[in-house]
Coordinates of C-alpha atoms in Angstrom, one line a residue:
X13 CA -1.3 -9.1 33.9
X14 CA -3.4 -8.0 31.0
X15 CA -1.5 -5.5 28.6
X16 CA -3.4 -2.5 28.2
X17 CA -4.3 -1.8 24.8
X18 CA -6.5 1.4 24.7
X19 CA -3.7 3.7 23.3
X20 CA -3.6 4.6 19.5
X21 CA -2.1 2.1 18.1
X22 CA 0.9 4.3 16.8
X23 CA 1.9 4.0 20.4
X24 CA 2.7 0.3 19.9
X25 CA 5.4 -1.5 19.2
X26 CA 4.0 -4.3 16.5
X27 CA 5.5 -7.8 16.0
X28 CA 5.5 -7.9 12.1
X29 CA 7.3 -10.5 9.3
X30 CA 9.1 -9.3 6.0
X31 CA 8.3 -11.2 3.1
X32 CA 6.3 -13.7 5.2
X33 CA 5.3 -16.5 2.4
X34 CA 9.1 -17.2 2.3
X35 CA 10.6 -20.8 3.7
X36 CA 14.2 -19.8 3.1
X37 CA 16.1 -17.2 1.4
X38 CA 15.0 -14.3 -0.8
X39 CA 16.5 -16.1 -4.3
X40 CA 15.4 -19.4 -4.7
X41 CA 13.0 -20.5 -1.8
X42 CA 9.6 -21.7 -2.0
X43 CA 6.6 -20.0 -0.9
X44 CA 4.3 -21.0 1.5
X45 CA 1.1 -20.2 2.9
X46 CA 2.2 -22.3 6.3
X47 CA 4.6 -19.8 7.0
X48 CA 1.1 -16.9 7.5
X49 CA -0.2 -19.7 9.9
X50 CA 3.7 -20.3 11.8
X51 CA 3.8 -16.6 12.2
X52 CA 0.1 -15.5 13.2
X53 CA 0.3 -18.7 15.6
X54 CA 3.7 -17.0 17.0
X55 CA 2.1 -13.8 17.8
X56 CA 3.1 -12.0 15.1
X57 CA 0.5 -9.2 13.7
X58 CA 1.8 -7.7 10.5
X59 CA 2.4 -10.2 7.8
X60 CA 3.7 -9.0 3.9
X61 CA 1.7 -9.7 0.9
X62 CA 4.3 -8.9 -2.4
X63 CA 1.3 -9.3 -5.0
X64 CA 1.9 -9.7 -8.4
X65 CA -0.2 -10.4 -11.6
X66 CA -0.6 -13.8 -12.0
X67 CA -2.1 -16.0 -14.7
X68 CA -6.0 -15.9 -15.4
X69 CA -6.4 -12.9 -13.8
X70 CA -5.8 -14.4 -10.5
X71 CA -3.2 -12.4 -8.2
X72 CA 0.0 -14.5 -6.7
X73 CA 2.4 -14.0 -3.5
X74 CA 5.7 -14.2 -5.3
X75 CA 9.3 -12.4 -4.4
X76 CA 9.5 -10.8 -7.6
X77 CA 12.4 -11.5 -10.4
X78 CA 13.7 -14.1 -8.3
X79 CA 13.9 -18.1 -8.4
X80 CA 11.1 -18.1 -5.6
X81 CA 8.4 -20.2 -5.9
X82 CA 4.7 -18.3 -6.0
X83 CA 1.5 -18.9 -4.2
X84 CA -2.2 -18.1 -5.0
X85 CA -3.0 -14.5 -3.0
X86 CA -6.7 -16.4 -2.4
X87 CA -4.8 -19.4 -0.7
X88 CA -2.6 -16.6 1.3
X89 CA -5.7 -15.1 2.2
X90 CA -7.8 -18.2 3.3
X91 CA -4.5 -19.5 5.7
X92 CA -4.2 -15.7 7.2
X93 CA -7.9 -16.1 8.0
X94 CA -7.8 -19.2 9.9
X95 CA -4.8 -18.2 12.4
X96 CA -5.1 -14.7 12.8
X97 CA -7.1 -14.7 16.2
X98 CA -5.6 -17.8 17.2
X99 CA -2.8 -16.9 19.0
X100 CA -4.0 -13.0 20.2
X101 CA -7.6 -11.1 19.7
X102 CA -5.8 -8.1 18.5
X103 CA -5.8 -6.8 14.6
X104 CA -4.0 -8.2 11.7
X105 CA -2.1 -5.8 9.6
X106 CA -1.8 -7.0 6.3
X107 CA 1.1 -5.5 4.3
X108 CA 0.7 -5.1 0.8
X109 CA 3.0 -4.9 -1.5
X110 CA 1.3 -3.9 -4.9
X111 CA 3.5 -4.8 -8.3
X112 CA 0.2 -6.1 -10.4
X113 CA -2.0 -4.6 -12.6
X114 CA -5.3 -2.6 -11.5
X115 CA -7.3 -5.5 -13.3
X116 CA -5.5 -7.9 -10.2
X117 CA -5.8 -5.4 -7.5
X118 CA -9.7 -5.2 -8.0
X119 CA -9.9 -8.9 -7.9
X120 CA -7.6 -9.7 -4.7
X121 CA -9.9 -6.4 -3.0
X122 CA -13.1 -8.8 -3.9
X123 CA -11.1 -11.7 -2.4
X124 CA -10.7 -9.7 0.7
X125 CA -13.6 -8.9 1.4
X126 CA -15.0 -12.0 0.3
X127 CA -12.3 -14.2 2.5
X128 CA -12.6 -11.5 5.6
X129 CA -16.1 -10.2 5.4
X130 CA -17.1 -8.0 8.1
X131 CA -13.6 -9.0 9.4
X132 CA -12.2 -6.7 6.8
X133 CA -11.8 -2.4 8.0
X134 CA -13.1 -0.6 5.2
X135 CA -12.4 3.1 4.2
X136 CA -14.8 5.5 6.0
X137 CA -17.6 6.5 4.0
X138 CA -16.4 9.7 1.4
X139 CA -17.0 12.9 3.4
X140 CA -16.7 11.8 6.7
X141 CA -14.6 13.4 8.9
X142 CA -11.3 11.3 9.9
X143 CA -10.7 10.9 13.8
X144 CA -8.5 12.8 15.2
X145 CA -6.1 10.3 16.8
X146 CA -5.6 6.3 15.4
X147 CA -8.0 3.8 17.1
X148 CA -6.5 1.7 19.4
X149 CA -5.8 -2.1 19.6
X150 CA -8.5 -2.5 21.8
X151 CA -10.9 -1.2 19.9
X152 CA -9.6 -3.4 16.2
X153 CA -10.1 -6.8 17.7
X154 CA -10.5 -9.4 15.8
X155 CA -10.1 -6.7 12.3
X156 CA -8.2 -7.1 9.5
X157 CA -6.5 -4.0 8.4
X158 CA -4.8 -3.2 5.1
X159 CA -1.7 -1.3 4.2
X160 CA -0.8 -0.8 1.1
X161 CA 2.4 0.8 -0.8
X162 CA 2.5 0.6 -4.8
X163 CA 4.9 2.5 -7.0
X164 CA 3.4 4.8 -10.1
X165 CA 2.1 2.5 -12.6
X166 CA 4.3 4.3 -15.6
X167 CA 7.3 3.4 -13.1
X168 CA 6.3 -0.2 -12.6
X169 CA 6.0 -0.7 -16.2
X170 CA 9.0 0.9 -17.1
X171 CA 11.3 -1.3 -14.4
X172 CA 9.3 -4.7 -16.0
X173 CA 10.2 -3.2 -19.6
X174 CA 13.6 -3.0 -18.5
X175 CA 14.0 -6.1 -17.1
X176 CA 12.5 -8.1 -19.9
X177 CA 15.0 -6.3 -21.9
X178 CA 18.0 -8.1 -20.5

Protein backbone atom coordinates (compact mmCIF):
# COMPACT_ATOMS: atom_id res chain seq x y z
CA UNK A 1 0.00 0.00 0.00
CA UNK A 2 1.05 3.41 -0.77
CA UNK A 3 1.75 5.62 2.45
CA UNK A 4 -0.18 8.65 2.34
CA UNK A 5 1.77 11.64 2.49
CA UNK A 6 -0.65 14.71 2.22
CA UNK A 7 -0.41 15.62 5.96
CA UNK A 8 1.89 18.56 7.08
CA UNK A 9 4.87 17.25 7.27
CA UNK A 10 5.18 18.01 11.22
CA UNK A 11 2.83 15.10 11.33
CA UNK A 12 5.67 12.69 10.21
CA UNK A 13 7.95 10.82 11.78
CA UNK A 14 11.35 11.44 9.58
CA UNK A 15 14.23 9.02 9.25
CA UNK A 16 17.28 11.39 9.79
CA UNK A 17 21.37 10.64 10.50
CA UNK A 18 23.49 12.66 13.09
CA UNK A 19 26.67 13.75 12.02
CA UNK A 20 26.24 11.82 8.69
CA UNK A 21 29.90 12.37 6.90
CA UNK A 22 31.20 10.21 9.76
CA UNK A 23 32.67 6.47 9.08
CA UNK A 24 33.28 5.74 12.77
CA UNK A 25 33.40 7.47 15.98
CA UNK A 26 33.00 11.21 16.76
CA UNK A 27 37.10 11.61 17.72
CA UNK A 28 39.19 10.33 15.21
CA UNK A 29 37.19 8.96 12.20
CA UNK A 30 37.33 9.91 8.70
CA UNK A 31 34.78 11.71 6.74
CA UNK A 32 33.10 10.69 4.03
CA UNK A 33 30.77 11.77 1.39
CA UNK A 34 29.76 7.78 0.75
CA UNK A 35 28.23 7.71 3.96
CA UNK A 36 25.32 10.87 2.38
CA UNK A 37 24.89 8.23 -0.54
CA UNK A 38 24.75 4.84 2.23
CA UNK A 39 22.22 6.77 4.08
CA UNK A 40 19.87 8.54 1.29
CA UNK A 41 20.09 4.98 -0.49
CA UNK A 42 18.75 3.54 3.04
CA UNK A 43 15.90 5.70 3.10
CA UNK A 44 17.00 8.06 5.26
CA UNK A 45 15.72 11.91 4.69
CA UNK A 46 17.51 14.21 6.96
CA UNK A 47 21.25 14.18 6.65
CA UNK A 48 23.73 16.71 8.96
CA UNK A 49 25.97 19.21 7.43
CA UNK A 50 28.50 20.54 10.56
CA UNK A 51 30.09 23.43 8.17
CA UNK A 52 33.07 25.01 9.04
CA UNK A 53 35.42 27.62 7.36
CA UNK A 54 37.77 25.94 5.40
CA UNK A 55 40.78 27.05 3.46
CA UNK A 56 40.44 29.35 0.33
CA UNK A 57 37.33 30.42 1.16
CA UNK A 58 35.85 27.05 0.42
CA UNK A 59 33.45 25.58 3.34
CA UNK A 60 34.34 21.88 4.77
CA UNK A 61 32.15 19.05 6.56
CA UNK A 62 34.33 18.49 9.59
CA UNK A 63 33.28 17.33 13.43
CA UNK A 64 34.80 20.28 14.87
CA UNK A 65 38.01 20.26 17.41
CA UNK A 66 38.22 16.71 16.93
CA UNK A 67 40.90 14.28 15.11
CA UNK A 68 38.16 13.79 12.34
CA UNK A 69 39.07 13.94 8.96
CA UNK A 70 37.17 16.92 6.79
CA UNK A 71 35.44 16.89 3.47
CA UNK A 72 34.77 19.60 0.87
CA UNK A 73 30.83 20.93 1.67
CA UNK A 74 30.80 21.14 -2.53
CA UNK A 75 31.74 17.31 -2.73
CA UNK A 76 28.97 16.70 0.30
CA UNK A 77 26.69 18.50 -1.80
CA UNK A 78 27.35 16.91 -5.28
CA UNK A 79 27.09 13.05 -3.49
CA UNK A 80 23.68 14.26 -1.58
CA UNK A 81 22.49 15.24 -5.02
CA UNK A 82 22.97 12.11 -6.85
CA UNK A 83 21.12 9.76 -4.16
CA UNK A 84 18.55 11.71 -2.70
CA UNK A 85 15.58 10.51 -4.91
CA UNK A 86 17.06 7.24 -5.41
CA UNK A 87 15.75 5.34 -2.80
CA UNK A 88 12.17 7.54 -2.10
CA UNK A 89 10.62 10.65 -4.15
CA UNK A 90 10.00 12.49 -0.96
CA UNK A 91 12.19 15.75 0.29
CA UNK A 92 15.65 15.88 1.55
CA UNK A 93 16.17 17.77 4.74
CA UNK A 94 19.46 19.06 4.89
CA UNK A 95 20.76 19.87 8.44
CA UNK A 96 22.98 22.56 8.86
CA UNK A 97 25.10 23.07 11.28
CA UNK A 98 26.71 26.65 10.81
CA UNK A 99 30.27 27.23 12.79
CA UNK A 100 31.93 29.27 9.71
CA UNK A 101 32.20 32.64 8.93
CA UNK A 102 29.39 34.67 6.92
CA UNK A 103 32.12 35.02 3.96
CA UNK A 104 31.63 30.75 3.85
CA UNK A 105 28.08 30.65 4.42
CA UNK A 106 27.48 32.95 1.29
CA UNK A 107 29.55 30.74 -0.75
CA UNK A 108 28.17 27.14 0.31
CA UNK A 109 24.38 29.13 -0.22
CA UNK A 110 25.86 29.69 -4.04
CA UNK A 111 26.93 26.02 -3.98
CA UNK A 112 23.43 25.08 -3.19
CA UNK A 113 21.75 26.55 -5.32
CA UNK A 114 24.23 25.93 -7.91
CA UNK A 115 24.50 21.97 -7.00
CA UNK A 116 20.43 21.77 -6.43
CA UNK A 117 19.03 24.35 -8.79
CA UNK A 118 15.38 24.43 -8.99
CA UNK A 119 15.73 21.40 -6.68
CA UNK A 120 16.61 23.78 -3.86
CA UNK A 121 13.18 25.50 -1.59
CA UNK A 122 13.92 28.92 -1.42
CA UNK A 123 12.52 31.53 1.18
CA UNK A 124 9.14 33.05 0.02
CA UNK A 125 9.41 36.17 -1.55
CA UNK A 126 9.63 39.20 1.46
CA UNK A 127 6.05 40.21 2.17
CA UNK A 128 4.36 37.30 1.35
CA UNK A 129 2.17 35.87 3.66
CA UNK A 130 3.37 32.38 5.28
CA UNK A 131 0.82 29.39 5.02
CA UNK A 132 -0.94 28.68 7.63
CA UNK A 133 -0.02 24.94 8.17
CA UNK A 134 3.59 23.15 6.82
CA UNK A 135 3.31 21.65 3.25
CA UNK A 136 3.21 18.20 3.15
CA UNK A 137 5.59 15.44 1.86
CA UNK A 138 3.52 15.06 -0.97
CA UNK A 139 3.62 18.27 -2.13
CA UNK A 140 8.09 18.61 -1.55
CA UNK A 141 8.94 15.80 -3.88
CA UNK A 142 11.87 15.60 -5.21
CA UNK A 143 12.94 19.35 -2.93
CA UNK A 144 15.72 19.93 -1.09
CA UNK A 145 15.02 21.74 2.05
CA UNK A 146 17.37 23.50 4.39
CA UNK A 147 17.52 23.82 8.18
CA UNK A 148 19.79 25.71 9.70
CA UNK A 149 20.92 26.41 13.47
CA UNK A 150 24.07 28.76 14.09
CA UNK A 151 25.15 30.22 17.43
CA UNK A 152 25.73 34.29 17.81
CA UNK A 153 28.71 35.08 15.86
CA UNK A 154 30.42 37.04 19.12
CA UNK A 155 29.71 33.42 20.87
CA UNK A 156 31.33 31.48 18.14
CA UNK A 157 34.28 33.56 18.24
CA UNK A 158 34.66 33.73 21.77
CA UNK A 159 34.50 29.53 22.15
CA UNK A 160 37.34 29.47 19.03
CA UNK A 161 39.29 32.21 21.08
CA UNK A 162 39.15 30.08 23.93
CA UNK A 163 40.06 27.07 22.53
CA UNK A 164 43.09 28.33 20.66
CA UNK A 165 44.00 29.52 24.06
CA UNK A 166 44.68 26.14 25.45
Amino acid sequence: PQPMMDMPLCDYFIESSHNTYLTGDQLMSTSSTDMYTRVLLMGCRCVELDVWDGADDKPIIWHGFTLTSSIPSFDVLRAINDAAFVASPYPVILSLEVHCSYSQQEVLARQMREVFGDQLLLPAAPGTRPPAQLPSPASLVGRILVKASTGPPAKRQQRRMATAAN
